[in-house]
XYZ file of C-alpha atoms in Angstrom:
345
model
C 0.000 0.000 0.000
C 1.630 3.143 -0.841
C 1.705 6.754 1.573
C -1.514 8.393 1.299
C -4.205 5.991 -0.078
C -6.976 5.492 2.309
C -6.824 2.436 4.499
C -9.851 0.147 3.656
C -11.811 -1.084 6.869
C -11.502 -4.250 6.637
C -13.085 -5.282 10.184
C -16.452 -5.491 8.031
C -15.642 -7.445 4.931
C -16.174 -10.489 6.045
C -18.909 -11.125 3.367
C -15.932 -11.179 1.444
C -14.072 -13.888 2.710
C -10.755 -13.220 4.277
C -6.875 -14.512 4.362
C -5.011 -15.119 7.762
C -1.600 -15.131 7.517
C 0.439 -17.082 10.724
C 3.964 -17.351 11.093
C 6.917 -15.125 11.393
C 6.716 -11.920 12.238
C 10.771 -10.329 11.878
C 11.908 -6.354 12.018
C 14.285 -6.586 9.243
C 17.161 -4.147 8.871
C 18.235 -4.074 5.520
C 22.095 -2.778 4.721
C 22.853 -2.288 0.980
C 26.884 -2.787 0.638
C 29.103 -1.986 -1.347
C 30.640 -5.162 -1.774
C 30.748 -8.367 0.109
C 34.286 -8.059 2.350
C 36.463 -10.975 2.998
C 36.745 -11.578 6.407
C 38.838 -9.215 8.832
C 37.902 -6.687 5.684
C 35.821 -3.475 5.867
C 32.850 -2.571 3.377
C 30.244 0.270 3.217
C 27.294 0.076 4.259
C 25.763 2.685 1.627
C 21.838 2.636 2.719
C 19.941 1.483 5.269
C 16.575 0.641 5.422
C 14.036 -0.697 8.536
C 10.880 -2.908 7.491
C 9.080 -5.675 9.093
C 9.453 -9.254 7.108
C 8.840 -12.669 7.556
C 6.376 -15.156 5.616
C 3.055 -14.052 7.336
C 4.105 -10.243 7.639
C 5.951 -9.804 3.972
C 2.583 -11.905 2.594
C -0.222 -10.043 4.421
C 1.275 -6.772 3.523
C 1.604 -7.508 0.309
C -2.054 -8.757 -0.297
C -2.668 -4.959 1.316
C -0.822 -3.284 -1.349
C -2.788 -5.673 -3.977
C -6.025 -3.922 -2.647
C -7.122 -7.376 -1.464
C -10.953 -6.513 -0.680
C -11.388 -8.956 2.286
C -10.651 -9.479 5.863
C -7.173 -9.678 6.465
C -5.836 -10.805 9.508
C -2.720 -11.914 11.185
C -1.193 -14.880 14.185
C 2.126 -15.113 15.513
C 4.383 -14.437 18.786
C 5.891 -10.682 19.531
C 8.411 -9.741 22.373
C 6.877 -6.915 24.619
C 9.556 -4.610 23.048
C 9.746 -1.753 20.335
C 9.978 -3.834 17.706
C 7.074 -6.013 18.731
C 5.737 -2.264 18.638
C 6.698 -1.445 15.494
C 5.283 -4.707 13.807
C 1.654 -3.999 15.551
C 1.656 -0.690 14.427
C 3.111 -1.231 11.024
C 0.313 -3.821 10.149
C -2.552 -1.790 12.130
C -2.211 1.094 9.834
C -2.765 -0.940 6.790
C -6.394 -2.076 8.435
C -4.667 -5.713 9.207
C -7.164 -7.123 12.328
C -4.030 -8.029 14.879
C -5.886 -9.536 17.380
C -3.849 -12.921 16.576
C -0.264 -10.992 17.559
C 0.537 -12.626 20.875
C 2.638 -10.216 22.934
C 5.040 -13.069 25.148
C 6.676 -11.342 28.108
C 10.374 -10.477 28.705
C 10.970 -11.663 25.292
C 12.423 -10.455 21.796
C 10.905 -9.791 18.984
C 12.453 -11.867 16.277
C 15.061 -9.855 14.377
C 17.441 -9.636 10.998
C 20.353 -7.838 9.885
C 19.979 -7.977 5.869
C 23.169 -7.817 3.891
C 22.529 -7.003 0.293
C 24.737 -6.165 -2.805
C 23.061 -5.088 -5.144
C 23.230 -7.332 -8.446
C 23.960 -10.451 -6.128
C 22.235 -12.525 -3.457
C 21.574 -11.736 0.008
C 22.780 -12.868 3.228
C 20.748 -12.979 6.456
C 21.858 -12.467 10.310
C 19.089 -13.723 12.347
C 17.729 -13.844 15.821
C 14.991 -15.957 16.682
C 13.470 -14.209 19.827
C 9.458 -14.752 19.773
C 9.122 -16.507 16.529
C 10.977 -19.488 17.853
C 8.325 -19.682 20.431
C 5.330 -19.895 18.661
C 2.917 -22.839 19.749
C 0.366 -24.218 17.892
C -2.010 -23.719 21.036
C -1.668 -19.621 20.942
C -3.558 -19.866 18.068
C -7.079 -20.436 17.105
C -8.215 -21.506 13.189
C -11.420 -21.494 13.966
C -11.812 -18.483 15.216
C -10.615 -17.308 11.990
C -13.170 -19.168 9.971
C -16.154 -18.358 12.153
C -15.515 -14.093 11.001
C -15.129 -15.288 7.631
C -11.992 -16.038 6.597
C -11.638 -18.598 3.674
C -7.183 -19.146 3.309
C -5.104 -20.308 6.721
C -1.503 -19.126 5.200
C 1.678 -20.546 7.669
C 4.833 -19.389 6.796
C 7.344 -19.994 6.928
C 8.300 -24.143 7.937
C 11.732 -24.582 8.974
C 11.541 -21.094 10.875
C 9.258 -22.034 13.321
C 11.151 -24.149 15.303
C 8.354 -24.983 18.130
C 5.728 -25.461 15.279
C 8.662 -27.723 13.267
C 9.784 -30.273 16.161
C 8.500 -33.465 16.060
C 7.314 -35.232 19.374
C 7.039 -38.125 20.574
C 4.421 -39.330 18.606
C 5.849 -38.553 15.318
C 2.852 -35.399 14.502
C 4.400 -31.923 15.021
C 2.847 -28.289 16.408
C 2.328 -27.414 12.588
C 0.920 -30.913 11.739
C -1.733 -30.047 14.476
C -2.232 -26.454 13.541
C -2.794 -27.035 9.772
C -5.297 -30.060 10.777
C -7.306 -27.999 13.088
C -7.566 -25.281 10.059
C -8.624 -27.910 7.862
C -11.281 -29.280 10.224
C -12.368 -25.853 10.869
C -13.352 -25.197 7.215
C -9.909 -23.462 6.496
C -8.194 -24.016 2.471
C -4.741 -24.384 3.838
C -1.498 -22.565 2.197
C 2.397 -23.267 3.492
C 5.776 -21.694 2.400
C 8.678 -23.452 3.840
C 12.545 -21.227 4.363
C 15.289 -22.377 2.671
C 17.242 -24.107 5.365
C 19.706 -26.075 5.151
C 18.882 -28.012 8.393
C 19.064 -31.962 7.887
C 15.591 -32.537 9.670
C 14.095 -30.446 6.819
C 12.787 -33.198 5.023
C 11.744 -35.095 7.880
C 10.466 -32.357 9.689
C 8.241 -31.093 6.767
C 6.691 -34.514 5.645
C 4.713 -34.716 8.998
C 2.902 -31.309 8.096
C 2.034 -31.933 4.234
C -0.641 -34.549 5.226
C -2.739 -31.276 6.484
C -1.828 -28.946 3.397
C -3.891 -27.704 0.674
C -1.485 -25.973 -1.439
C 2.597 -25.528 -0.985
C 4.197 -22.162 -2.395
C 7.733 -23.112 -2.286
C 10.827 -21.852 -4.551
C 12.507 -24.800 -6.120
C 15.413 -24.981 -3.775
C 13.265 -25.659 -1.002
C 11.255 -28.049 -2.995
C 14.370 -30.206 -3.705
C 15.355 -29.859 0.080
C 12.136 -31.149 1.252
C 12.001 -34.319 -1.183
C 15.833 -34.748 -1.775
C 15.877 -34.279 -5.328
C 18.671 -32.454 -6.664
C 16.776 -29.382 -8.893
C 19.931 -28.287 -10.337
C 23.189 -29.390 -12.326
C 26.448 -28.707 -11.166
C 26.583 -25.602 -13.625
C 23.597 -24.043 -11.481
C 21.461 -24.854 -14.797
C 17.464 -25.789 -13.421
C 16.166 -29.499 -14.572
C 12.157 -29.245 -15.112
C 11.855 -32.719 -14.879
C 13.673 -32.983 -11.706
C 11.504 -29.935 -10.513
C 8.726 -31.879 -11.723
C 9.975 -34.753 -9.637
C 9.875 -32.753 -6.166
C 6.411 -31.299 -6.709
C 4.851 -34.550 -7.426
C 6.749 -35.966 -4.725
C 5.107 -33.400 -2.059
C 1.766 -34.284 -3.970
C 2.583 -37.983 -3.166
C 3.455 -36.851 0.126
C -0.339 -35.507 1.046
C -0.687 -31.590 -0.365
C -4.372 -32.036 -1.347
C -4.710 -29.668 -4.105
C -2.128 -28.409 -5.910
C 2.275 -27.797 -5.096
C 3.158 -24.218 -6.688
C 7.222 -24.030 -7.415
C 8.585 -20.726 -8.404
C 11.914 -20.309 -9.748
C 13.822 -17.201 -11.802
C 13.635 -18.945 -14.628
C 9.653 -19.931 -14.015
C 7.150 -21.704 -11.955
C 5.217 -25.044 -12.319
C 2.221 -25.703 -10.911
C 1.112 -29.145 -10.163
C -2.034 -31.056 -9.424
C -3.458 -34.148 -8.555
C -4.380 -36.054 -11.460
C -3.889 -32.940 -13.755
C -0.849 -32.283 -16.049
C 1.609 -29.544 -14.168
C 1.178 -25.578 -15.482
C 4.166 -23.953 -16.527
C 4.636 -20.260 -16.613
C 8.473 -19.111 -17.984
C 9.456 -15.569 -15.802
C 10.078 -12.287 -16.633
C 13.119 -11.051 -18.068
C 14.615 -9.064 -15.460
C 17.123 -6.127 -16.137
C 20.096 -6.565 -12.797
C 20.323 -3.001 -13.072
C 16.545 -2.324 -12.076
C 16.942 -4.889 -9.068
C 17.545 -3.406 -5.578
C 16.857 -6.055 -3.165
C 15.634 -9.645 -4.305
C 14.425 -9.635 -0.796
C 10.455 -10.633 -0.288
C 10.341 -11.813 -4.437
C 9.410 -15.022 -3.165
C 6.416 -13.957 -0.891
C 5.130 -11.106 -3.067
C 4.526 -14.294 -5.486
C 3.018 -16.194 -2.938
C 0.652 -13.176 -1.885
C -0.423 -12.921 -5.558
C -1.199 -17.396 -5.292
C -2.815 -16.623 -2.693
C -5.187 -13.733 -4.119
C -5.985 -15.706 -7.060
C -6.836 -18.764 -4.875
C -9.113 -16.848 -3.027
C -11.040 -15.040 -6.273
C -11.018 -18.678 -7.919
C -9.081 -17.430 -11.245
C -7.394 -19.938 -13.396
C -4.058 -21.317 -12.797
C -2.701 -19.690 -15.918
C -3.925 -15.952 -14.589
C -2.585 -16.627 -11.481
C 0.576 -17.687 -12.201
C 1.211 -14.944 -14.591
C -0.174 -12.035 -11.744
C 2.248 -14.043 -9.222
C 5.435 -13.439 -11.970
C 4.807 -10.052 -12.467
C 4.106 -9.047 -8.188
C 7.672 -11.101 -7.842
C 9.146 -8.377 -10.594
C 7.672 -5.613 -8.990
C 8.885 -6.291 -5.418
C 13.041 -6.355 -7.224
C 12.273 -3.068 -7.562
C 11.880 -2.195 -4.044
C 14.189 -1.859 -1.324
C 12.809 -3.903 1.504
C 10.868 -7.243 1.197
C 7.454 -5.659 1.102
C 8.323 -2.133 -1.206
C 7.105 -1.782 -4.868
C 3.776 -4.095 -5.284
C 1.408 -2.196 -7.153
C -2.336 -2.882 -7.233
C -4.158 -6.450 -8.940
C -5.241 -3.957 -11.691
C -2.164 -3.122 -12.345
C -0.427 -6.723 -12.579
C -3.418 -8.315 -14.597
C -3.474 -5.045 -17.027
C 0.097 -6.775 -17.272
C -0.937 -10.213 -18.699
């Protein structure tokens, strides 16, 4: 949503259905260098920038800047601090209901240092603090559903690490949370983090039983199946993409695995043969922070989902949001209106 447009009330739309979005809530301090130092070395730090990030928050706020009509509501854990502050506030003044924002005492609100060059990746210092917290019993799907909301969005797996463990009886806090949304009506969405931890496939597989859709990028899609999406030369193998989404299909995602990569996204279904949508050509120049691509296409999934547009429209609105959001300095910066991306297609 950009400075000066009127903030819709949402409180009221719930004849419109609705999108929660749970998960990670992170103040993100972005640093643009000037080039990556070797250690013991010295770079610039030419720019700063302060945002709030994380799979719920960087999705939510972007379905806010898409002029989502519905309710639009958010669930997570918050230190009693001034960033947990600045992430109520931040989400309040875009009419997000943030009822769902548990404030947990004496702790910190999760955090990350950003470290970008422009033209290149991004690395990420992170602290934890509430997120790594979060229980499956501080929150409640069916409140959600009973004030009309119609998409339970968790995000993001593998960052949650309460929700992620495993107990003893093999289910996890997300395998519960995700079934209860289900059982309360709920159409249920998941991103995963690209982590490197070994559990991750492990750790994942007990959740997909309980998911309706997965919005992953294809490195996390190979890391939850253990297919290897790439060559040694970097280059991306569509059948071996093809591979991990049908693979999390076989694994118990109900209704459809979405995998977005630079060079395109696939979209599989049950019994139906997989979409696939090539990308954007993107000028490096015109990128300033990659950071949030992956969940301003995910916001734009999960718009479509809820309007019930075709795969093909969707995918192509979910490209062009990802484009957009290079443009912008922090994860959430530069997504334009719905008009505006399917005047696009």
């Amino acid at each position: 949503m950009r400075a000066g447009e009127e903030v819709p009330n949402r409180q009221d739309a719930g004849t419109a259905g609705g999108i929660v979005c749970v998960g990670n809530f992170i103040v993100d301090r972005i640093h643009t260098l000037s080039y990556w130092p070797e250690q013991g070395s010295l770079a610039h730090i030419l720019h700063q920038d302060m945002g709030v990030g994380g799979g719920a928050a960087n999705v939510v706020t972007d379905l806010a800047s898409l002029g989502f009509k519905g309710r639009l509501s958010v669930a997570g854990a918050l230190g009693d601090d001034r960033d947990g502050a600045y992430v109520r506030d931040r989400h309040a003044a875009l009419g997000i209901d943030i009822a769902g924002l548990r404030i947990l005492d004496g702790q910190a609100t999760a955090h990350t240092h950003v470290m970008n060059v422009p033209g290149q990746s991004r690395t990420f210092f992170y602290h934890g603090g509430s997120n790594d917290l979060l229980t499956d019993d501080l929150i409640d799907p069916a409140a959600f559903a009973a004030s009309g909301h119609r998409i339970f969005y968790l995000g993001y797996l593998m960052l949650l690490p309460a929700l992620d463990r495993k107990d003893a009886s093999g289910s996890s806090g997300a395998a519960r949370l995700l079934k209860a949304a289900r059982e309360a009506g709920l159409t249920t969405c998941v991103d995963f983090v690209s982590s490197e931890d070994p559990a991750f496939a492990d750790q994942v597989a007990v959740a997909l039983p309980h998911c309706d859709y997965v919005i992953v990028n294809e490195t996390e899609a190979g890391r939850a199946t253990g297919v290897a999406v790439r060559d040694k030369s970097g280059t991306l193998l569509l059948s071996a993409v093809e591979e991990a989404g049908q693979r999390l299909l076989d694994g118990g995602v109900a209704q459809g695995v979405v995998i977005h990569a630079p060079e395109l996204s696939i979209w599989l279904s049950p019994d139906k043969a997989p979409v696939i949508t090539p990308a954007l050509a993107v000028d490096p120049a015109a990128i300033v922070s990659p950071v949030g691509a992956g969940d301003a296409f995910c916001a734009a999934v999960l718009y479509g989902l809820h309007e019930g547009w075709p795969i093909e429209t969707i995918s192509a609105v979910a490209h062009r949001a990802a484009v957009h959001c290079l443009g912008g300095a922090t994860a959430t910066d530069g997504i334009p209106d719905m008009s505006i991306l399917l005047a696009e297609i």
